JSON list of C-alpha atoms and ligand atoms in Angstrom, two decimals:
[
{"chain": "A", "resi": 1, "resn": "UNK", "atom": "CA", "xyz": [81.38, 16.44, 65.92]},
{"chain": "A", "resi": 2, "resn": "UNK", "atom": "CA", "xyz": [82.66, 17.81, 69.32]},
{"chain": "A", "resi": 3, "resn": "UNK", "atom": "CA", "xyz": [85.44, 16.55, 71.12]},
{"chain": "A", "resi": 4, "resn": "UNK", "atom": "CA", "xyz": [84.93, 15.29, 74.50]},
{"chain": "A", "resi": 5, "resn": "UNK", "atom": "CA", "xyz": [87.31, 17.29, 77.07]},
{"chain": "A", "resi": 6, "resn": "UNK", "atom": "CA", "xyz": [88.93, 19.21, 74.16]},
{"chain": "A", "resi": 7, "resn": "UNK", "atom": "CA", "xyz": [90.59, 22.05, 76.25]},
{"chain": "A", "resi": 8, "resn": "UNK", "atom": "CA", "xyz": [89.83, 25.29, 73.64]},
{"chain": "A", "resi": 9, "resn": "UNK", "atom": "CA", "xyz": [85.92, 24.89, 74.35]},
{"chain": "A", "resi": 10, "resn": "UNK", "atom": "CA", "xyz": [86.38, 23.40, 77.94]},
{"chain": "A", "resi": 11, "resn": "UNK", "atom": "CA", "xyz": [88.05, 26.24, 79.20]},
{"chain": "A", "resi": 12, "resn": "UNK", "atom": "CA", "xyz": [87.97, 29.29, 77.05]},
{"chain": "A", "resi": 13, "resn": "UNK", "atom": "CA", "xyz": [84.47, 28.34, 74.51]},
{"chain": "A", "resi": 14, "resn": "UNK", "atom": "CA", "xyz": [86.58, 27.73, 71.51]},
{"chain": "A", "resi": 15, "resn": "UNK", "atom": "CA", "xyz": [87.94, 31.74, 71.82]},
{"chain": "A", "resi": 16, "resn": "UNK", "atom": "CA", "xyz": [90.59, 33.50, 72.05]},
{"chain": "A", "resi": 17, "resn": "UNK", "atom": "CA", "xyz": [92.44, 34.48, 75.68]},
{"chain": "A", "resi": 18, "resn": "UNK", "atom": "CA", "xyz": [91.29, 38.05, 75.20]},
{"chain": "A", "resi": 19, "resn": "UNK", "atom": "CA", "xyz": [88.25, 37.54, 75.50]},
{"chain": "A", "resi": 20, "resn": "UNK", "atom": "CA", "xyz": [88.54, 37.58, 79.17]},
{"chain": "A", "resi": 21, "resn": "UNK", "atom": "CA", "xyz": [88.72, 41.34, 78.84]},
{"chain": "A", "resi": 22, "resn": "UNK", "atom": "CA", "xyz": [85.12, 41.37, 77.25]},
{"chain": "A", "resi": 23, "resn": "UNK", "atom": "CA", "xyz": [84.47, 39.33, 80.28]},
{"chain": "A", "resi": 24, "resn": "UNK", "atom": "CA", "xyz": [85.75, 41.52, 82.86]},
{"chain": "A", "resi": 25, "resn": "UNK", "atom": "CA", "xyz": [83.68, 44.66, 80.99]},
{"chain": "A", "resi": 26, "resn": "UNK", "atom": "CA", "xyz": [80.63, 42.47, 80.98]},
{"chain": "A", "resi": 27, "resn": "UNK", "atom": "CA", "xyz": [80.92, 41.89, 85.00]},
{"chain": "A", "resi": 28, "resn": "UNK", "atom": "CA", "xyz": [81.54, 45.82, 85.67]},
{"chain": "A", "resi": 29, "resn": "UNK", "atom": "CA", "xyz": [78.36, 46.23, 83.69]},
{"chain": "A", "resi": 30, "resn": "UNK", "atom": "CA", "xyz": [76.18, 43.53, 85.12]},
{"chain": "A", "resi": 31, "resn": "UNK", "atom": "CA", "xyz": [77.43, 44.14, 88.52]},
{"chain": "A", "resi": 32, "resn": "UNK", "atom": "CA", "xyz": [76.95, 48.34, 88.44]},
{"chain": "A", "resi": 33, "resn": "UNK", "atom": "CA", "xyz": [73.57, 47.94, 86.96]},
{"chain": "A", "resi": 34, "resn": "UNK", "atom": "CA", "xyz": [72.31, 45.27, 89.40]},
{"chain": "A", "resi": 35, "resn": "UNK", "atom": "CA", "xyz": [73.25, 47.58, 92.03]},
{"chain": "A", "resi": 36, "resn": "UNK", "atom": "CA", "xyz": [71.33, 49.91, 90.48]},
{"chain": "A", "resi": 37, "resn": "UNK", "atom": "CA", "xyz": [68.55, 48.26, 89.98]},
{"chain": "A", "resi": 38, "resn": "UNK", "atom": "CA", "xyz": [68.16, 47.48, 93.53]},
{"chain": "A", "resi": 39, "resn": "UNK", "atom": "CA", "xyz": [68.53, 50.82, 94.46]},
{"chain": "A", "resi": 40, "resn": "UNK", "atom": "CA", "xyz": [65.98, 51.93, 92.16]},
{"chain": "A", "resi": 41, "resn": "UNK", "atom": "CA", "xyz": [63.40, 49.28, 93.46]},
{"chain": "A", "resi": 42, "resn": "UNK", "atom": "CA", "xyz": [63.20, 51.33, 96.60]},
{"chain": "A", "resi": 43, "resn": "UNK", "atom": "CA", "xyz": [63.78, 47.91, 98.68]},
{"chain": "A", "resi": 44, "resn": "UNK", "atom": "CA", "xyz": [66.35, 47.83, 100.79]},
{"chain": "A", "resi": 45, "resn": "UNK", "atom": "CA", "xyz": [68.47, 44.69, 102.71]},
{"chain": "A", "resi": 46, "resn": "UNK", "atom": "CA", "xyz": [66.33, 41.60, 102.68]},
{"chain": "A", "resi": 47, "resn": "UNK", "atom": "CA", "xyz": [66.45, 41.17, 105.91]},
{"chain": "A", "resi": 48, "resn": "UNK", "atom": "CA", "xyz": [70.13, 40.93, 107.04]},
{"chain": "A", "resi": 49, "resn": "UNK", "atom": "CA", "xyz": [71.77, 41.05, 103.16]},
{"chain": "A", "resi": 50, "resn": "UNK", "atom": "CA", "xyz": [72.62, 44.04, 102.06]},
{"chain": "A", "resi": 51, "resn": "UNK", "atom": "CA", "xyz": [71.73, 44.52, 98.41]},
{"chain": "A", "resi": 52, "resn": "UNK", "atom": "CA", "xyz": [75.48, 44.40, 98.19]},
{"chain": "A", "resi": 53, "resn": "UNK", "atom": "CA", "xyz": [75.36, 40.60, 99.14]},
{"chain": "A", "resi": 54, "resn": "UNK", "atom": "CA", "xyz": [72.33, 39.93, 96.86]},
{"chain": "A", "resi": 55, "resn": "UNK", "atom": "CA", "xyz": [73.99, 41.19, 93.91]},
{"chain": "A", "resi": 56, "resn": "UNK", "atom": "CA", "xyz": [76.99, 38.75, 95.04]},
{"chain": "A", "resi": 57, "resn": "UNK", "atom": "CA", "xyz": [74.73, 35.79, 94.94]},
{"chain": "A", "resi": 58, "resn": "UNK", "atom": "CA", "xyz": [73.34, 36.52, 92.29]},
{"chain": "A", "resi": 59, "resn": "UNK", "atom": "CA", "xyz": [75.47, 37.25, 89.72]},
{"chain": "A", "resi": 60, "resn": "UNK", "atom": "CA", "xyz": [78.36, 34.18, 91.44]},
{"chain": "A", "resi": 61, "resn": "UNK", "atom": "CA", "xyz": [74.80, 32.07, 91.43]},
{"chain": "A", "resi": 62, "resn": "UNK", "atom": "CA", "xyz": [74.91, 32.61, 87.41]},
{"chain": "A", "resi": 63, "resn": "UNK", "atom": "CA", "xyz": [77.87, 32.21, 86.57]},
{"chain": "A", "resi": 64, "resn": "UNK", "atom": "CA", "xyz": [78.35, 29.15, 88.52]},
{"chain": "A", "resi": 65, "resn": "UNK", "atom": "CA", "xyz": [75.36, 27.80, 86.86]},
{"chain": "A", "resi": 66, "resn": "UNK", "atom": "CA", "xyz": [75.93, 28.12, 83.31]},
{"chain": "A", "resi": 67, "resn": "UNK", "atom": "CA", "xyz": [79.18, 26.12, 82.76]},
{"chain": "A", "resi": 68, "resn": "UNK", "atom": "CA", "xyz": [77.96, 23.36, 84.91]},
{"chain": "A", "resi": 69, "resn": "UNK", "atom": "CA", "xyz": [76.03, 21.77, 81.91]},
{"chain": "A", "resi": 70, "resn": "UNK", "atom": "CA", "xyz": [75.88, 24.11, 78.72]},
{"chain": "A", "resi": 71, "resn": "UNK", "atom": "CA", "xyz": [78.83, 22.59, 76.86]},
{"chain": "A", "resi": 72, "resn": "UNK", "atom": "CA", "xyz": [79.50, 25.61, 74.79]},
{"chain": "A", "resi": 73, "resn": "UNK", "atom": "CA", "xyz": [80.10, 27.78, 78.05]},
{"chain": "A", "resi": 74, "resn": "UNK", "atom": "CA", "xyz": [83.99, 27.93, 79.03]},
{"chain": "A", "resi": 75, "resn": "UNK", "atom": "CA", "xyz": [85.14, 26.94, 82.39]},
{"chain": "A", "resi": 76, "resn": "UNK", "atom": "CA", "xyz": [87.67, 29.67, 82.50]},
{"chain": "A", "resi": 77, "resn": "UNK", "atom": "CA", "xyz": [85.15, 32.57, 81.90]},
{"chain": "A", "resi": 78, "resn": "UNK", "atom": "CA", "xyz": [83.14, 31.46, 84.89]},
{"chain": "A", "resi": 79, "resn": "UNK", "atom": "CA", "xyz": [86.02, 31.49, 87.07]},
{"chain": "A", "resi": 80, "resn": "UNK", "atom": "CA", "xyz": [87.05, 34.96, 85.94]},
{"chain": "A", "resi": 81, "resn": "UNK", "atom": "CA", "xyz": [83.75, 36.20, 86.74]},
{"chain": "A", "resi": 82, "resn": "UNK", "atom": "CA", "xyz": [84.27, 35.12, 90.34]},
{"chain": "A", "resi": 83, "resn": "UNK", "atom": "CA", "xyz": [86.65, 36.71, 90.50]},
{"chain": "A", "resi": 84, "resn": "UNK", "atom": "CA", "xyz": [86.20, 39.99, 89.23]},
{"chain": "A", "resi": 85, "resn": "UNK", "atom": "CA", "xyz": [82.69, 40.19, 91.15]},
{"chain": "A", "resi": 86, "resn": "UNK", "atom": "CA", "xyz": [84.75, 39.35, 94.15]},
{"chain": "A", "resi": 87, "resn": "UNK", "atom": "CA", "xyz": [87.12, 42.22, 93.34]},
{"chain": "A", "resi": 88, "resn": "UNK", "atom": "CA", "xyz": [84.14, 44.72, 92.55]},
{"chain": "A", "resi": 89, "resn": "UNK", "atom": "CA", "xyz": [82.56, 43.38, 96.07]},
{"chain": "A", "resi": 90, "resn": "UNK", "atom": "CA", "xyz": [85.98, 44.36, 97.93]},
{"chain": "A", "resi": 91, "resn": "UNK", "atom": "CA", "xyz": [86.03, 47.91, 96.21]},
{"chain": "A", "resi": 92, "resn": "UNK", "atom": "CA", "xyz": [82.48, 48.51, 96.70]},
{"chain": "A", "resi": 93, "resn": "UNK", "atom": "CA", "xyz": [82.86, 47.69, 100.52]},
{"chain": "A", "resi": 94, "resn": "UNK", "atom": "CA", "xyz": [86.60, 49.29, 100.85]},
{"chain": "A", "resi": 95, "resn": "UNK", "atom": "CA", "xyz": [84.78, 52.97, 99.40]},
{"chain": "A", "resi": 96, "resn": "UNK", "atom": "CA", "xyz": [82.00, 52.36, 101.60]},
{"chain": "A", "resi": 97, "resn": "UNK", "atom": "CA", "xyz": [84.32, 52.33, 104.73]},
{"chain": "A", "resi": 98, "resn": "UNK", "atom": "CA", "xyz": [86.55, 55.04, 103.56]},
{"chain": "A", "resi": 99, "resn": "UNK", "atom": "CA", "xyz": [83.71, 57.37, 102.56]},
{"chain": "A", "resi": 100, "resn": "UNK", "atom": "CA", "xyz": [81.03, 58.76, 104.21]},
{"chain": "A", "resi": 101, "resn": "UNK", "atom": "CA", "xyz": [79.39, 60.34, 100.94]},
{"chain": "A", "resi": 102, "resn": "UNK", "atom": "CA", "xyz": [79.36, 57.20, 99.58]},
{"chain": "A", "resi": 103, "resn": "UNK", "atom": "CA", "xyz": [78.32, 55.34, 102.66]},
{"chain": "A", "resi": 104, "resn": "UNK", "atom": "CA", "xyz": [75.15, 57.22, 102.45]},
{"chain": "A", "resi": 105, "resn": "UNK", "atom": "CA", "xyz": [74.56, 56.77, 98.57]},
{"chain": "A", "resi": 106, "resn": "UNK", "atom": "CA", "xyz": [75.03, 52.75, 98.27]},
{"chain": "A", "resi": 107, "resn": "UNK", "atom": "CA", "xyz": [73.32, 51.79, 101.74]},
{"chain": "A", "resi": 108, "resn": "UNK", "atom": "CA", "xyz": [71.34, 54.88, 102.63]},
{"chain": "A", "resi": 109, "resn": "UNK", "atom": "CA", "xyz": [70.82, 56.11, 106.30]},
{"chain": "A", "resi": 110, "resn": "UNK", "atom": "CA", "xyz": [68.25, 54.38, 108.92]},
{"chain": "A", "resi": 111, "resn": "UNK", "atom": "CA", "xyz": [64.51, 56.61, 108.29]},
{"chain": "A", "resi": 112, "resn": "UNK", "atom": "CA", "xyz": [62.59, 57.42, 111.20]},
{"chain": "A", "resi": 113, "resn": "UNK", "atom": "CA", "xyz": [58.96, 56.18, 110.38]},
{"chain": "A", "resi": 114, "resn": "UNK", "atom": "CA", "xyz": [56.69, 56.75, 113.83]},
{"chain": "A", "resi": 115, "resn": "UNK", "atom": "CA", "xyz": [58.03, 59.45, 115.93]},
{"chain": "A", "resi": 116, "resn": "UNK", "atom": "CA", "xyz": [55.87, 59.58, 118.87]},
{"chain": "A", "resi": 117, "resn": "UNK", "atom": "CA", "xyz": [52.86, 57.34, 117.89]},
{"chain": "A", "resi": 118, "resn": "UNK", "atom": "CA", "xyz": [52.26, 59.11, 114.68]},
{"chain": "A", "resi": 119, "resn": "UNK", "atom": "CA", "xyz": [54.00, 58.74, 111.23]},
{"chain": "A", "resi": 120, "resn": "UNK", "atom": "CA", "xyz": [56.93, 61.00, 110.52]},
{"chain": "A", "resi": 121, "resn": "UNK", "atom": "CA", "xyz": [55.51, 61.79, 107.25]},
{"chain": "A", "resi": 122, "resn": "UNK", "atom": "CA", "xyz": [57.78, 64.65, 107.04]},
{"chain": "A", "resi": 123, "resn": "UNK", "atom": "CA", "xyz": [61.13, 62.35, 107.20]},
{"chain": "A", "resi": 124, "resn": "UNK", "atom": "CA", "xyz": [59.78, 59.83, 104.32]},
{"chain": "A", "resi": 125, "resn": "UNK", "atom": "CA", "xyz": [57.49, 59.28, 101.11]},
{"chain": "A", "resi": 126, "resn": "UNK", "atom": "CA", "xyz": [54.87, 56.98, 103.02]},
{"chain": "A", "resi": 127, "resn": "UNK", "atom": "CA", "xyz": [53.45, 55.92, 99.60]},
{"chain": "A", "resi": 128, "resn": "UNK", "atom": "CA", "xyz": [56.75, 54.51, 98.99]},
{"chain": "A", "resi": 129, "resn": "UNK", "atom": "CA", "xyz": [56.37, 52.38, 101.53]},
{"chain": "A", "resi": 130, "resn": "UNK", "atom": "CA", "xyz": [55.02, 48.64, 102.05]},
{"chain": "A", "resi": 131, "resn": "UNK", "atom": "CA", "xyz": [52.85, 49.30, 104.51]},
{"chain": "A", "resi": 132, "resn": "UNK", "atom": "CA", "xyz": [50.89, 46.09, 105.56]},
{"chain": "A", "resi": 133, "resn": "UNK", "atom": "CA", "xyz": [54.38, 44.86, 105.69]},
{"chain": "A", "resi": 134, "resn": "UNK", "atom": "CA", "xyz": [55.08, 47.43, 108.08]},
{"chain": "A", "resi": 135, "resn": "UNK", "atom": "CA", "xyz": [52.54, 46.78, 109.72]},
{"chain": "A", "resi": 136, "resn": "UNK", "atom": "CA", "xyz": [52.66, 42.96, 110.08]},
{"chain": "A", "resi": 137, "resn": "UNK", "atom": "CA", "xyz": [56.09, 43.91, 111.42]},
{"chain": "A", "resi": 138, "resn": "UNK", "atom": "CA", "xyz": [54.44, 45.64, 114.58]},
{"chain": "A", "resi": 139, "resn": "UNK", "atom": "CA", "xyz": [51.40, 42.91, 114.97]},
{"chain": "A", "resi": 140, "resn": "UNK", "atom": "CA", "xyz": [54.69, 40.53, 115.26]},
{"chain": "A", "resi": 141, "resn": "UNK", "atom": "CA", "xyz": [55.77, 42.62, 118.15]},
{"chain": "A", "resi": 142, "resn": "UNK", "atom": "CA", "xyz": [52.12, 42.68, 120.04]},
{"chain": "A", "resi": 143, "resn": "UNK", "atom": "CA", "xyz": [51.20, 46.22, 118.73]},
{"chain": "A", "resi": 144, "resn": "UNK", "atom": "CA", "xyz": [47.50, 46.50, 118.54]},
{"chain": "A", "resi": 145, "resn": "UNK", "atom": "CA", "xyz": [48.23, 50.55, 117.20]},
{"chain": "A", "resi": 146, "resn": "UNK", "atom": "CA", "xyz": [50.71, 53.65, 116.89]},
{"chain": "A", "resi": 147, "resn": "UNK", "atom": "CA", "xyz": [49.74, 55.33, 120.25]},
{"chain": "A", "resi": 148, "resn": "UNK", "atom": "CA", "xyz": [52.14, 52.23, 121.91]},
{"chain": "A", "resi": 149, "resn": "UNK", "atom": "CA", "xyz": [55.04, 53.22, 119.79]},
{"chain": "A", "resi": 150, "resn": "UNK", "atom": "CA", "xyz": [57.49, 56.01, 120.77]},
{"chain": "A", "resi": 151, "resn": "UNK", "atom": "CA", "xyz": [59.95, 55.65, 117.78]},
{"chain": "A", "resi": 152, "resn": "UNK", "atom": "CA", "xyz": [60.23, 53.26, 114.71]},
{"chain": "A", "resi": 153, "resn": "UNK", "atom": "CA", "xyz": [63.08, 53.41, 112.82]},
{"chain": "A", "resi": 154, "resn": "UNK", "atom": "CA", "xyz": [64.03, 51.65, 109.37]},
{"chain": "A", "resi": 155, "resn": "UNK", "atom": "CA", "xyz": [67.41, 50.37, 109.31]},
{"chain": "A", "resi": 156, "resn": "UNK", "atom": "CA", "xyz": [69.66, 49.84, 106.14]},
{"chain": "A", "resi": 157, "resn": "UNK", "atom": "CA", "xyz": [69.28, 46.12, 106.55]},
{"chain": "A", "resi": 158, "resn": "UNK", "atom": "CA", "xyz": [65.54, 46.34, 105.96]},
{"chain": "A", "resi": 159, "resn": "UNK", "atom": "CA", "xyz": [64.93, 45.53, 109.59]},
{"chain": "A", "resi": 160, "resn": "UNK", "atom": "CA", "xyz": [62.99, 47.83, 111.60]},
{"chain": "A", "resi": 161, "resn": "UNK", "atom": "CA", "xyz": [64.04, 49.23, 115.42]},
{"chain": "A", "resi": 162, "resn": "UNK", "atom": "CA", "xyz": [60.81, 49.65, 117.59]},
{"chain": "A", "resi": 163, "resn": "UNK", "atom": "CA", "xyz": [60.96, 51.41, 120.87]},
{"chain": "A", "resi": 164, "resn": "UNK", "atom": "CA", "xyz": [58.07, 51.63, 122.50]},
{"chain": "A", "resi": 165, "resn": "UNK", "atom": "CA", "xyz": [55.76, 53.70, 124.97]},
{"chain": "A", "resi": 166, "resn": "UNK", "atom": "CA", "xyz": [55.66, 52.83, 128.45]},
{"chain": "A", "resi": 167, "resn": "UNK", "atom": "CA", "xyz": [52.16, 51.64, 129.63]},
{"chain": "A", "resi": 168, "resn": "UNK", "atom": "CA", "xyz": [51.00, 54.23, 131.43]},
{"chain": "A", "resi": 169, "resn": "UNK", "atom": "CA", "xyz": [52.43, 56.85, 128.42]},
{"chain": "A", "resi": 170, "resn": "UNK", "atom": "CA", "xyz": [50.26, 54.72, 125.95]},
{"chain": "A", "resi": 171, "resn": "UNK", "atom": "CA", "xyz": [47.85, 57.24, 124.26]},
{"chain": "A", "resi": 172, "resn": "UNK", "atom": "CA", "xyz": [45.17, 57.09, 121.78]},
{"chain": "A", "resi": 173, "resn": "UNK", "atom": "CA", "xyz": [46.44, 56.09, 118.17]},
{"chain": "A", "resi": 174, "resn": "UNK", "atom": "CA", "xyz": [46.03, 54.12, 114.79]},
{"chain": "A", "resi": 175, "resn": "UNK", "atom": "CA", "xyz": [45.25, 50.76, 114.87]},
{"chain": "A", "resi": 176, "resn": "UNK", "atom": "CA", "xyz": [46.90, 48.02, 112.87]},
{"chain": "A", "resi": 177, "resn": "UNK", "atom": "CA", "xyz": [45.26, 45.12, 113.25]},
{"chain": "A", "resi": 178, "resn": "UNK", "atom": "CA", "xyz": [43.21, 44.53, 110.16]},
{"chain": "A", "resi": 179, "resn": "UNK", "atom": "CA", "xyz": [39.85, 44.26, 110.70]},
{"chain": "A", "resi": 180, "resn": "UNK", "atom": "CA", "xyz": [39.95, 47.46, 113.12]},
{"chain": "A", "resi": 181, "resn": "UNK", "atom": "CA", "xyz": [42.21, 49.25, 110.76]},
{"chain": "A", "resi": 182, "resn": "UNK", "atom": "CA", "xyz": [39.89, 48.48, 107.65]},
{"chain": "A", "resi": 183, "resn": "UNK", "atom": "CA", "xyz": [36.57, 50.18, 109.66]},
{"chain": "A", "resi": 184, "resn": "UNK", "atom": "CA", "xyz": [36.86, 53.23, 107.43]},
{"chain": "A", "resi": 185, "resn": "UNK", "atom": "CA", "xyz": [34.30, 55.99, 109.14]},
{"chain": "A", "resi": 186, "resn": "UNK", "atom": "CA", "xyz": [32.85, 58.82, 107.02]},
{"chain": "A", "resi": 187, "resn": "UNK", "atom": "CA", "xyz": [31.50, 60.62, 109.74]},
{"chain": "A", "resi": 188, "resn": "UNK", "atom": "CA", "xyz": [33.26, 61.68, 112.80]},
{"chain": "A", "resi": 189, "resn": "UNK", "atom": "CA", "xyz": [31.17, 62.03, 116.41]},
{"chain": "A", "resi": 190, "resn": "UNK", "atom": "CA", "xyz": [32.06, 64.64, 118.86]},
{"chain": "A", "resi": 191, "resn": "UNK", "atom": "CA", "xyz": [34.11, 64.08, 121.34]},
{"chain": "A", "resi": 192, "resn": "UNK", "atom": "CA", "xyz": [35.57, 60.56, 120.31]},
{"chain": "A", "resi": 193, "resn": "UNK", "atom": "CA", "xyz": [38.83, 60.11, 118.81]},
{"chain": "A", "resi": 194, "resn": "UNK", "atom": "CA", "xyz": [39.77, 59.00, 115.67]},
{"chain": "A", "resi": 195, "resn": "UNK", "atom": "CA", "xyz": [42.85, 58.68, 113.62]},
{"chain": "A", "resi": 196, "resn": "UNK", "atom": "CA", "xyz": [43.61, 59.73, 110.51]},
{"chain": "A", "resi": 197, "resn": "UNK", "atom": "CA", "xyz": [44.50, 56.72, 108.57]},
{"chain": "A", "resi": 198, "resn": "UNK", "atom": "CA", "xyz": [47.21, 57.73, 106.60]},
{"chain": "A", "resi": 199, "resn": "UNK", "atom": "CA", "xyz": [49.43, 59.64, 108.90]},
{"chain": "A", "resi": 200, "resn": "UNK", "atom": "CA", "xyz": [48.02, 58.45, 111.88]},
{"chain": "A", "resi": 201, "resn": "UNK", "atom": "CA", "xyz": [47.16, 62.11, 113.46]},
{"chain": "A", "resi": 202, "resn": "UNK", "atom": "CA", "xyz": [44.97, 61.92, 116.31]},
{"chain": "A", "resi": 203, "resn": "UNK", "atom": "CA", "xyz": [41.73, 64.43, 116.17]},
{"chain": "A", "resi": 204, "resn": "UNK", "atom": "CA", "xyz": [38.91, 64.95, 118.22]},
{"chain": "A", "resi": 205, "resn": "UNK", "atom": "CA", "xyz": [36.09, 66.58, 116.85]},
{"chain": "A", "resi": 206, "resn": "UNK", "atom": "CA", "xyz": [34.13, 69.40, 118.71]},
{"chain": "A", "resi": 207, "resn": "UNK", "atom": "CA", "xyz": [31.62, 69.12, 116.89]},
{"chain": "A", "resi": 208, "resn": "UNK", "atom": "CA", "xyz": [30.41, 65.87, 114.93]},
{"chain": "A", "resi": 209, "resn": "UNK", "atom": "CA", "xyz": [31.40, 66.46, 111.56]},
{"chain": "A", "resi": 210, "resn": "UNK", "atom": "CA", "xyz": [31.38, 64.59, 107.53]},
{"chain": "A", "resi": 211, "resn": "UNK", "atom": "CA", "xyz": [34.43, 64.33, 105.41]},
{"chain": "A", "resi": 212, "resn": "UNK", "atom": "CA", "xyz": [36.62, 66.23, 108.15]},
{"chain": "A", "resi": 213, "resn": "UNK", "atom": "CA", "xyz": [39.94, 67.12, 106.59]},
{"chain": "A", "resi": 214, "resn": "UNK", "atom": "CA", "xyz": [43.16, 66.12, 108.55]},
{"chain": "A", "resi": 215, "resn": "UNK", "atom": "CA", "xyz": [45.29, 68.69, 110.09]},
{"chain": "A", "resi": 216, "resn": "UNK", "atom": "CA", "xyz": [48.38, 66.91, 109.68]},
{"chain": "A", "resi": 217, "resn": "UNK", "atom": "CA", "xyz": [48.03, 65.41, 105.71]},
{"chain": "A", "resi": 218, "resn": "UNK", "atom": "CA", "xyz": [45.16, 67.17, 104.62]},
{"chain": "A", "resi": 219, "resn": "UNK", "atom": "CA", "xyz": [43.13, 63.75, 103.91]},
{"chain": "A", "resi": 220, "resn": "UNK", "atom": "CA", "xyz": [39.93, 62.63, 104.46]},
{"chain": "A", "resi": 221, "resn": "UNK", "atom": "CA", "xyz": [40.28, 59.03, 105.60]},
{"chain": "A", "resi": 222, "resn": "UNK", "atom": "CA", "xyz": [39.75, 58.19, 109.16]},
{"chain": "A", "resi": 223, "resn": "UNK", "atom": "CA", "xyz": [39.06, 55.10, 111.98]},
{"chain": "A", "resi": 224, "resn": "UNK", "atom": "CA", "xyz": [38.17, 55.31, 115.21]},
{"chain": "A", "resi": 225, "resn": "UNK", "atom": "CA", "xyz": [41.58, 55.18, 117.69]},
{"chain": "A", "resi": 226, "resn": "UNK", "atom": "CA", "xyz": [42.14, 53.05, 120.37]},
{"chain": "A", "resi": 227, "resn": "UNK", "atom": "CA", "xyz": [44.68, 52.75, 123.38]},
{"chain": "A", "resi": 228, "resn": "UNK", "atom": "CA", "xyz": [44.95, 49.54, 124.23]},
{"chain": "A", "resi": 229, "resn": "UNK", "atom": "CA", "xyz": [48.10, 48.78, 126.75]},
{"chain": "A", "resi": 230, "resn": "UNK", "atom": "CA", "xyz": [50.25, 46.12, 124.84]},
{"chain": "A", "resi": 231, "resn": "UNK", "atom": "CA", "xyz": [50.40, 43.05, 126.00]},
{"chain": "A", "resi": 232, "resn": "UNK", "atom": "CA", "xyz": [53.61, 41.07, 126.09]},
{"chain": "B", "resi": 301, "resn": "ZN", "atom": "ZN1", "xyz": [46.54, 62.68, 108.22]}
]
């Protein structure tokens, strides 16, 4: 029968004080390959936390929920976890600020995605990307296509900088909005624009042509551009 409030198991699960060493090794381990994790899924900040902080809540989120009501699970423990996730946060963010290199590794550098109303396919793996994400992102800032955007940068939050084209610099590009976006054409007409969908290259056949190839990608997958002025 257990005791109720019997301090070996209430603080310390009935083991020995060393075992907060196998603690401390278990943190490094859960916290390093968290990060790594993270990194490896390719996302980066949701939204304003950096993967940094979501590791944080996390792993504190765990251990603060376990000894709560699993009577087996030592107060003590828990409490060293906080505090050696606390002091693997501080190092993580003191090399971070005292090193470029590393800087770059943990929270990577802002990618330029649209460089003058086209994709800067060149700069980034675009199948990496979410893309009707991305492009929901626009729509939510009253861009109808890529011709309207001069620059669109992804920041290591996870939030994305737009800066866009003035009016009367507006020219012809990809459209986003969905049902536009989804009119796949096979066959291009001479003389009207289209945009290739992938990497959003602008071409304008001389001659009216089937399964035209795209300068830019080297694709075959095209829509009819537009250049709407945006609204606002
Ligand atoms: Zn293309």
């Amino acid at each position: 029968m257990k005791e109720i409030f019997e301090p070996a198991r209430l603080f310390m699960n009935n083991l020995p004080p060393s075992f907060i060493w196998e603690v401390l090794f278990r943190c490094v381990v859960v916290y390093l390959s968290l990060i790594i994790v993270l990194k490896l899924s390719g996302r980066r900040g949701i939204k304003q936390l950096s993967i940094f902080e979501v590791v944080i809540i996390l792993t504190l989120g765990s251990a603060a929920g376990d000894p709560l009501f699993y009577e087996d699970v030592g107060l003590l423990p828990a409490i060293c976890v906080f505090i050696f996730i606390l002091v693997l946060y501080r190092i993580t963010t003191y090399s971070i600020s005292k090193s470029k290199r590393i800087e770059k590794l943990l929270e990577g550098e802002p990618v330029y995605l649209i460089e003058n109303g086209e994709f800067a396919i060149d700069k980034f793996k675009k199948e990496s990307m979410a893309f009707d994400e991305f492009f929901a992102e626009l729509r939510l800032r009253n861009i109808s296509h890529l011709g309207q955007v001069d620059l669109a940068i992804l920041e290591t939050t996870g939030e994305i900088s737009v800066f866009y084209l003035d009016n009367d610099k507006i020219k012809y590009g990809l459209p986003i909005l969905p049902h536009h976006f989804n009119n796949k054409v096979n066959k291009l007409n001479k003389n009207d624009i289209y945009a290739c969908r992938f990497c959003g290259n602008i071409q304008k056949p001389k001659e009216t042509v089937e399964n035209c190839t795209c300068d830019k990608c080297g694709r075959e997958d095209w829509v009819k551009a537009i250049n709407d002025k945006r609204v606002s």
